[in-house]
Short mmCIF file of C-alpha atoms in Angstrom, two decimals:
data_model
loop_
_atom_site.label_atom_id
_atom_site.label_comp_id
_atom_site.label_asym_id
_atom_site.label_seq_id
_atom_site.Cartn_x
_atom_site.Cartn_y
_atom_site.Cartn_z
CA UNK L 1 13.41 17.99 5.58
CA UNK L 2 14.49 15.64 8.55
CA UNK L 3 17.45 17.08 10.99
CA UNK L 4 20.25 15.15 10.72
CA UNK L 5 22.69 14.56 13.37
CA UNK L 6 26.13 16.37 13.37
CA UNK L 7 28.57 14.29 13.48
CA UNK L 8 32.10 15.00 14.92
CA UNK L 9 33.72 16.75 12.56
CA UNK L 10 36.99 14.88 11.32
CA UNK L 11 38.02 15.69 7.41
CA UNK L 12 35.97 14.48 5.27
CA UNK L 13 37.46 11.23 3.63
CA UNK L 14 38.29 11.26 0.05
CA UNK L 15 36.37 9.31 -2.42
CA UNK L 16 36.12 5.28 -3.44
CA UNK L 17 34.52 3.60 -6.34
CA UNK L 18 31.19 2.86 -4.51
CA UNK L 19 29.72 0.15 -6.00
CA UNK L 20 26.44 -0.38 -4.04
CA UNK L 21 23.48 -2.48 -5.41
CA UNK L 22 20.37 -1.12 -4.16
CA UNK L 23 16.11 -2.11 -3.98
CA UNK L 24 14.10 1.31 -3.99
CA UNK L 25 12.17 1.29 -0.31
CA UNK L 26 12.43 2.89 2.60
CA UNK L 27 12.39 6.52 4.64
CA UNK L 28 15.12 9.16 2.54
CA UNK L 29 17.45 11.31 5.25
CA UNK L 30 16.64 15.17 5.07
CA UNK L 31 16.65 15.05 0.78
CA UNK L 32 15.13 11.70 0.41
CA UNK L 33 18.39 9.94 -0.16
CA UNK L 34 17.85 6.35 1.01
CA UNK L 35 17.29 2.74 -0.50
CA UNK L 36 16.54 -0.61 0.83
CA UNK L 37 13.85 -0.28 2.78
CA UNK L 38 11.20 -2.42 4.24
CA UNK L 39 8.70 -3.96 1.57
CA UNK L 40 5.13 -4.42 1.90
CA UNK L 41 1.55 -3.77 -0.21
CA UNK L 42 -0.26 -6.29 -2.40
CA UNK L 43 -0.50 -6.01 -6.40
CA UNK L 44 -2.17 -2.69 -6.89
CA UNK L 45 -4.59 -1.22 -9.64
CA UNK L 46 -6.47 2.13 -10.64
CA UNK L 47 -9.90 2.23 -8.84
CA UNK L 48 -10.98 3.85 -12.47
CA UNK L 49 -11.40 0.32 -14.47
CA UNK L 50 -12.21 1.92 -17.17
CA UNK L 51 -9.22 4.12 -17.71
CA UNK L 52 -5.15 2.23 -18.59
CA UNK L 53 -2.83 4.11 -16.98
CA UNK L 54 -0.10 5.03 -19.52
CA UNK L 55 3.20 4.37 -19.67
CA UNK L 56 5.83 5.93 -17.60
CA UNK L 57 8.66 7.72 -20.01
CA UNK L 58 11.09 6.99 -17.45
CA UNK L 59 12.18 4.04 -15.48
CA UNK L 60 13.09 4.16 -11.88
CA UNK L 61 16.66 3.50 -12.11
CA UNK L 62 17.82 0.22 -10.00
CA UNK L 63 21.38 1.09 -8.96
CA UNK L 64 23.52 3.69 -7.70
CA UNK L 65 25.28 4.24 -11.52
CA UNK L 66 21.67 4.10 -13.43
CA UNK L 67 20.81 7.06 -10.97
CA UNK L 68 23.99 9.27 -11.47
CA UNK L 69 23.13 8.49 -15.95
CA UNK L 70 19.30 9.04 -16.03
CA UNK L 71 20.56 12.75 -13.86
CA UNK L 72 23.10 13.18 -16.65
CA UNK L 73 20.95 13.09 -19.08
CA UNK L 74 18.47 15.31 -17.41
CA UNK L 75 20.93 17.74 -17.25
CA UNK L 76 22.42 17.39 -20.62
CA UNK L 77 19.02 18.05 -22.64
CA UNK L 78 18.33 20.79 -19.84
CA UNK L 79 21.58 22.74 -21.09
CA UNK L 80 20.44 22.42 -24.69
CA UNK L 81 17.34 23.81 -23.72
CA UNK L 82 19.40 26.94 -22.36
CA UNK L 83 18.66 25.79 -18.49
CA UNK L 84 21.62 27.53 -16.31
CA UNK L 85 20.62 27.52 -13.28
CA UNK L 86 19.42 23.55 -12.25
CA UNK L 87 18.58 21.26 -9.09
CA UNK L 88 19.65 17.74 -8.90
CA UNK L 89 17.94 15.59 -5.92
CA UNK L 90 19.65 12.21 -5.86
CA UNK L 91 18.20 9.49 -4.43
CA UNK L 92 21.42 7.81 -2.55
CA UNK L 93 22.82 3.85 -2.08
CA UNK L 94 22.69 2.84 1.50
CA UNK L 95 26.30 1.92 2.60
CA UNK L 96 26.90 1.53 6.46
CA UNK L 97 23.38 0.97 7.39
CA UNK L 98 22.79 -0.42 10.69
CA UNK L 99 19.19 -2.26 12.44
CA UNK L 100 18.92 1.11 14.30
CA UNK L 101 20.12 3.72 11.77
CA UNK L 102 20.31 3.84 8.03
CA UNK L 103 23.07 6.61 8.12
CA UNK L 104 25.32 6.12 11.61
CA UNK L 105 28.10 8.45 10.50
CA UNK L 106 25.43 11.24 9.40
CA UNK L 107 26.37 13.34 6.24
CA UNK L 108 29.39 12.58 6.18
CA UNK L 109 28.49 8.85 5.05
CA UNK L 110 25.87 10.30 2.97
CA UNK L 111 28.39 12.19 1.26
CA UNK L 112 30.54 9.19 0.60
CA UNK L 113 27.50 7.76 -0.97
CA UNK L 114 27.26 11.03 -2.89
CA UNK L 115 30.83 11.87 -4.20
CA UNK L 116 30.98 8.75 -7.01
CA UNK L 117 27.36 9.83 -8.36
CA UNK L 118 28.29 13.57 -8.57
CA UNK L 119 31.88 12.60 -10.07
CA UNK L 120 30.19 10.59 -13.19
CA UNK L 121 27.65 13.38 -13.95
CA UNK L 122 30.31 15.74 -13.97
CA UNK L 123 32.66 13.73 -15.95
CA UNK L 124 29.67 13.15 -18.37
CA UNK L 125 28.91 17.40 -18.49
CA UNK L 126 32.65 18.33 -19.25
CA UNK L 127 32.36 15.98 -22.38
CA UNK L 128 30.25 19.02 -23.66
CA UNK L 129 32.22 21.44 -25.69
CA UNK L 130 30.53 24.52 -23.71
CA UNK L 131 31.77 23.08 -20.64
CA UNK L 132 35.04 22.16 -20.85
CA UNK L 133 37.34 23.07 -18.67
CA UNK L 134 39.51 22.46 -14.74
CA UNK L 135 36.83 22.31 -12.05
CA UNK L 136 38.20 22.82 -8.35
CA UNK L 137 37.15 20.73 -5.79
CA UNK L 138 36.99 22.02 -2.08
CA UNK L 139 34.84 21.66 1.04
CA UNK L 140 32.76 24.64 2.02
CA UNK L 141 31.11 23.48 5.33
CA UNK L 142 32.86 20.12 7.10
CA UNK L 143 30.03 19.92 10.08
CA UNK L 144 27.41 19.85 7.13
CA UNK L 145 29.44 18.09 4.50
CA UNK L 146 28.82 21.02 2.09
CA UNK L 147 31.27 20.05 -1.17
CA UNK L 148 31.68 22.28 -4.64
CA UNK L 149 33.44 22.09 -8.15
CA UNK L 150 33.76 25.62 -9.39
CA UNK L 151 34.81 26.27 -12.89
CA UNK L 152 34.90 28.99 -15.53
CA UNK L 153 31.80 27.23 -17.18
CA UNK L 154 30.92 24.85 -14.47
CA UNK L 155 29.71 24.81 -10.91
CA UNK L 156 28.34 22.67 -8.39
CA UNK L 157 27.71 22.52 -4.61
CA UNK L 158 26.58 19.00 -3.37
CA UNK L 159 24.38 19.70 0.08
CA UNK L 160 24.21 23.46 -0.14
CA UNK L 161 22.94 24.74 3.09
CA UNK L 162 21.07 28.48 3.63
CA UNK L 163 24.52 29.62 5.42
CA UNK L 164 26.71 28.65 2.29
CA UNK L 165 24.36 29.99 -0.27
CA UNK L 166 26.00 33.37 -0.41
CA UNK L 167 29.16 31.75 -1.44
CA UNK L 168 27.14 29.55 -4.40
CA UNK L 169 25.31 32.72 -5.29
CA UNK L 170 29.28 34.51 -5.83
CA UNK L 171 29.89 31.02 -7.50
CA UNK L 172 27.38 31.35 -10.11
CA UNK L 173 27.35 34.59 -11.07
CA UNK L 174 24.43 37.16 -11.13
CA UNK L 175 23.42 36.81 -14.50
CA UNK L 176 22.16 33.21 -15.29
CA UNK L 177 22.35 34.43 -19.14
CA UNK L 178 25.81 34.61 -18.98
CA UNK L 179 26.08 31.14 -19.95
CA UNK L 180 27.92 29.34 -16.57
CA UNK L 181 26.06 26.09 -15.49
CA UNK L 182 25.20 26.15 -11.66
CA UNK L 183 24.13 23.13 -10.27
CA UNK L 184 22.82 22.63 -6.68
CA UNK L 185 22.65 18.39 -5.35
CA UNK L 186 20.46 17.81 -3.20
CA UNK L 187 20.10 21.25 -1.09
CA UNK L 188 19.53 21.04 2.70
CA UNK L 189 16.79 23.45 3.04
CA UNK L 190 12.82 23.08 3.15
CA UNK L 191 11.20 25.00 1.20
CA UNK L 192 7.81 26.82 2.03
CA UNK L 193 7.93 27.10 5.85
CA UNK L 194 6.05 30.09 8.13
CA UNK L 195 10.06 30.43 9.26
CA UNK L 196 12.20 30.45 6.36
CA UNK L 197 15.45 28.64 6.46
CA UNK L 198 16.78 31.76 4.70
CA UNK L 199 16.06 34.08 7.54
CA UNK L 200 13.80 37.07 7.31
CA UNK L 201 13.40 40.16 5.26
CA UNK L 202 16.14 41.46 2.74
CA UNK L 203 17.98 38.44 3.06
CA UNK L 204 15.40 36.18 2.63
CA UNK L 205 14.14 37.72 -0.55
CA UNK L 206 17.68 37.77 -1.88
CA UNK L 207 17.97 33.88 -1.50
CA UNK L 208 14.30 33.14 -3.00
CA UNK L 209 14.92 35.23 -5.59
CA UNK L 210 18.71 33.28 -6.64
CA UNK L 211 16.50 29.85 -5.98
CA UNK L 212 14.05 31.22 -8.12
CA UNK L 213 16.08 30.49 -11.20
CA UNK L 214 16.97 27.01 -10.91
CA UNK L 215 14.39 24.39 -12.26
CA UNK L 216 14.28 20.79 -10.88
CA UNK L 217 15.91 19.38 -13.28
CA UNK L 218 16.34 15.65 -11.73
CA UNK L 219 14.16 14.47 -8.93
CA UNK L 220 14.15 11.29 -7.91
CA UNK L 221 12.90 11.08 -4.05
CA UNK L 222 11.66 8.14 -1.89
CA UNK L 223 8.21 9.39 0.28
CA UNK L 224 6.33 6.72 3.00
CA UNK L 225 3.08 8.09 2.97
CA UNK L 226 -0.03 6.21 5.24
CA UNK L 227 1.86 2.80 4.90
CA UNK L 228 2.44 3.17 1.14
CA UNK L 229 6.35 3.93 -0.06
CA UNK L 230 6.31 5.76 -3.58
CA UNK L 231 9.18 6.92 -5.57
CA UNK L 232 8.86 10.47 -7.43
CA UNK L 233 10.53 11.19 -10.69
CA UNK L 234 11.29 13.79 -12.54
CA UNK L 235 13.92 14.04 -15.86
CA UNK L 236 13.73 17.11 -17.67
CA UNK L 237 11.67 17.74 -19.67
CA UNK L 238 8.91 15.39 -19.06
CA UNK L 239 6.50 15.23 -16.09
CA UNK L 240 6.86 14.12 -12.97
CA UNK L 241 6.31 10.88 -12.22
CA UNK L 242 4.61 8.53 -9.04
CA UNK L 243 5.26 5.26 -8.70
CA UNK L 244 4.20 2.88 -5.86
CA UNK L 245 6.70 0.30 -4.61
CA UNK L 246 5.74 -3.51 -4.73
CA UNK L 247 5.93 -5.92 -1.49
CA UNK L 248 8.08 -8.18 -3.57
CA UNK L 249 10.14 -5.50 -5.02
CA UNK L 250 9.70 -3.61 -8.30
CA UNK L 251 7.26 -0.77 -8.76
CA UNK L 252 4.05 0.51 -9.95
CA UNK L 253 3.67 3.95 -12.46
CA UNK L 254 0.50 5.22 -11.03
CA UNK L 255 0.53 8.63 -11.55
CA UNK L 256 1.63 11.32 -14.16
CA UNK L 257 1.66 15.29 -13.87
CA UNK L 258 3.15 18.68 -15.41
CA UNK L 259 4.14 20.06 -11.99
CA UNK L 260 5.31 18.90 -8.66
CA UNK L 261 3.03 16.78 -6.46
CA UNK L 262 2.56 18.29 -3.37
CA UNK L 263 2.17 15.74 -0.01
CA UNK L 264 -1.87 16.71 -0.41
CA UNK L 265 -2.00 15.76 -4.04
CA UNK L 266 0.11 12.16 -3.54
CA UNK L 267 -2.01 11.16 -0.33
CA UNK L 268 -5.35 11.66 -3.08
CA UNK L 269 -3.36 9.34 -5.69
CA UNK L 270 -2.47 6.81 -3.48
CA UNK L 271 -6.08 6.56 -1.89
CA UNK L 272 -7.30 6.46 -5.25
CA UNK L 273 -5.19 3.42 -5.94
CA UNK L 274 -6.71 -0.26 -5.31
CA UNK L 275 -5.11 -2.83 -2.43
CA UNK L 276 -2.95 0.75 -1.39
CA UNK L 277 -2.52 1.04 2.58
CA UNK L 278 -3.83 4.78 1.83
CA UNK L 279 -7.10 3.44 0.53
CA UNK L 280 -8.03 1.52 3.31
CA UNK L 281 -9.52 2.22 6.37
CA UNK L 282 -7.73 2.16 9.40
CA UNK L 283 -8.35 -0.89 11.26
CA UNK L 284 -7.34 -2.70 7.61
CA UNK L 285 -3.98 -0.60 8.21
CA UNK L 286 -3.66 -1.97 11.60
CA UNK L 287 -3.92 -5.24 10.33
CA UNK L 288 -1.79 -4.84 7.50
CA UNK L 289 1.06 -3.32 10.29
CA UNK L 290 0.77 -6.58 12.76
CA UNK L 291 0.74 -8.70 9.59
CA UNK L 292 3.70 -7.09 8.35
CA UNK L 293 5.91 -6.94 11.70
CA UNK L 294 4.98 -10.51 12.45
CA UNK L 295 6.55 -11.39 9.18
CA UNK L 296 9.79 -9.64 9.53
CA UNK L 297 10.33 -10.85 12.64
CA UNK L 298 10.11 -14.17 11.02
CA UNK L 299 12.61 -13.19 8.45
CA UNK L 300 15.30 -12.06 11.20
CA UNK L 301 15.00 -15.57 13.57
#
C-alpha cells in the first residue's frame, strides 16, 4: 500500500452530494482509489488466436454512483449467501486533483470522495428487512480519517487502520454467526509483509485470525503495471476480473479467474496480451514512453 501523507488534522468536514464524472486510468493512493489518469496502449488482442476470450459478467462501472451500486449489489447477494463478515475496496472519483498531486489534502479528501459512495450502499443495505435499524456515525481516527456506522445489525468502518482494528473487532462481535453485518472499506493495511502491519506474536495472530473471516466481497482496484494500467474486479460471487485500459479510453476484459491475481500472475497476463507495453521489449517501451510524453506535452501547450 503507498504511505500517504498526514495531513494537519482539522475536523473532518461533513459530507456533500459529490457528483464527480470519472475515466478509469491512473496510479490508486494506498487502496487503489484513483481515476483519471494518463491514457496510452494501442488496440490489444490475445496472443492465443485461436482461443475468444469470453465475456466479462461485469462491467467496469464509469462513474462514482455506478461504483457505490455494482458494491451494493455485491454485498446484497453476499448477505443472502450468509456472508457476515465482508471487504469493500472502492475505487474513488478524483476531486481536488492537482498537476503535482492527485490527492493534495491526503485522506481527508479521499474521504470526502468516500463518504457519498459509502452513504448510498448503506442506504441501499438498510432497505433489507434483516438490517434495519439507527446506524451511528462517528470518527475513530481524525489523522487517518478512520469513519464507522455501528448498528445493532449493521457495521462499517471506512479506512480501518491496524491501530483501530481492536475497536472494529468489539464492533462486530466475536461470533460472525450471530448474524451482524461487518463491513470493512477500503482497509489501510498491506497484507502479506515479512513485518506485519499488525505487529508481532499474540497480537498479530488475533488480527489475522478476525481478517480471516471477511471475504472480498467488492474489489474494484486500478494497478500500472510495466506501462500497462488494468482495472481488477471482483462482485461476489463471480470471479475476478482483468481488464486493460484503452489509449482512447474504454477497456479491454482480458482475463478471468476463481481467486485473486497476485502482481506475478497479472505481469504473465499482460505479457501474454498483443500491442501490451508488458509484452514488449524494452527499448519498444522506451519508445512508447518518449512517444507518449511528447504527446502530452502537446496536449498541455
Amino acid at each position: 500500500m503507498h504511505a500517504l501523507e498526514r495531513p494537519v488534522r482539522p475536523a473532518i468536514p461533513s459530507c456533500r452530494a459529490l457528483h464527480t464524472s470519472f475515466a478509469f486510468l491512473g496510479h490508486p493512493p494506498r487502496t487503489s482509489c484513483r481515476c483519471n489518469p494518463r491514457k496510452r496502449h494501442s488496440t490489444v488482442q490475445s496472443t492465443q488466436a485461436d482461443t475468444e476470450i469470453e465475456q466479462p459478467t461485469h462491467r467496469i462501472p464509469q462513474d462514482a454512483d455506478s461504483v457505490a451500486q455494482q458494491a451494493l449489489a455485491a454485498c446484497q447477494r453476499a448477505f443472502k449467501a450468509g456472508v457476515r463478515r465482508q471487504q469493500l475496496e472502492l475505487l474513488l472519483p478524483l476531486i481536488g486533483a492537482t498537476d503535482i498531486d492527485d490527492w493534495p489534502g491526503g485522506v481527508r479528501q479521499q474521504f470526502k470522495a468516500v463518504l457519498p459512495m459509502v452513504e448510498s450502499i448503506l442506504q441501499g443495505l438498510k432497505s433489507t428487512p434483516e438490517l434495519q435499524g439507527p446506524l451511528q456515525a462517528s470518527i475513530w481516527d481524525q489523522g487517518d480519517a478512520v469513519g464507522a456506522w455501528l448498528g445493532d445489525k449493521l457495521v462499517a468502518v471506512v479506512f480501518p487502520t491496524p491501530e483501530t482494528l481492536p475497536q472494529a473487532t468489539q464492533a462486530a462481535g466475536v461470533d460472525a454467526a450471530e448474524g451482524k453485518l461487518a463491513l470493512l472499506i477500503n482497509p489501510q493495511w498491506q497484507p502479506g509483509q515479512v513485518i506485519s502491519d499488525f505487529g508481532l506474536g499474540a497480537k498479530r495472530r488475533d488480527c489475522e485470525k478476525f481478517l480471516g473471516a471477511f471475504q472480498d466481497v467488492y474489489y474494484l482496484r486500478q494497478q500500472r503495471i510495466s506501462g500497462d494500467e488494468i482495472l481488477v474486479l471482483r462482485s461476489y460471487p463471480d470471479p475476478w476480473q482483468v481488464h486493460l485500459v484503452k489509449a482512447r479510453g474504454g477497456d479491454d476484459f482480458i482475463h478471468s479467474q476463481e481467486t485473486k491475481p497476485s502482481y506475478r500472475e497479472l505481469e504473465a497476463i499482460l505479457k501474454g496480451i498483443q500491442g501490451s507495453s508488458s509484452s514488449q521489449t524494452w527499448a519498444q517501451r522506451l519508445r512508447s514512453e518518449f512517444a507518449f510524453n511528447k504527446e502530452s506535452l502537446n496536449r498541455k501547450n
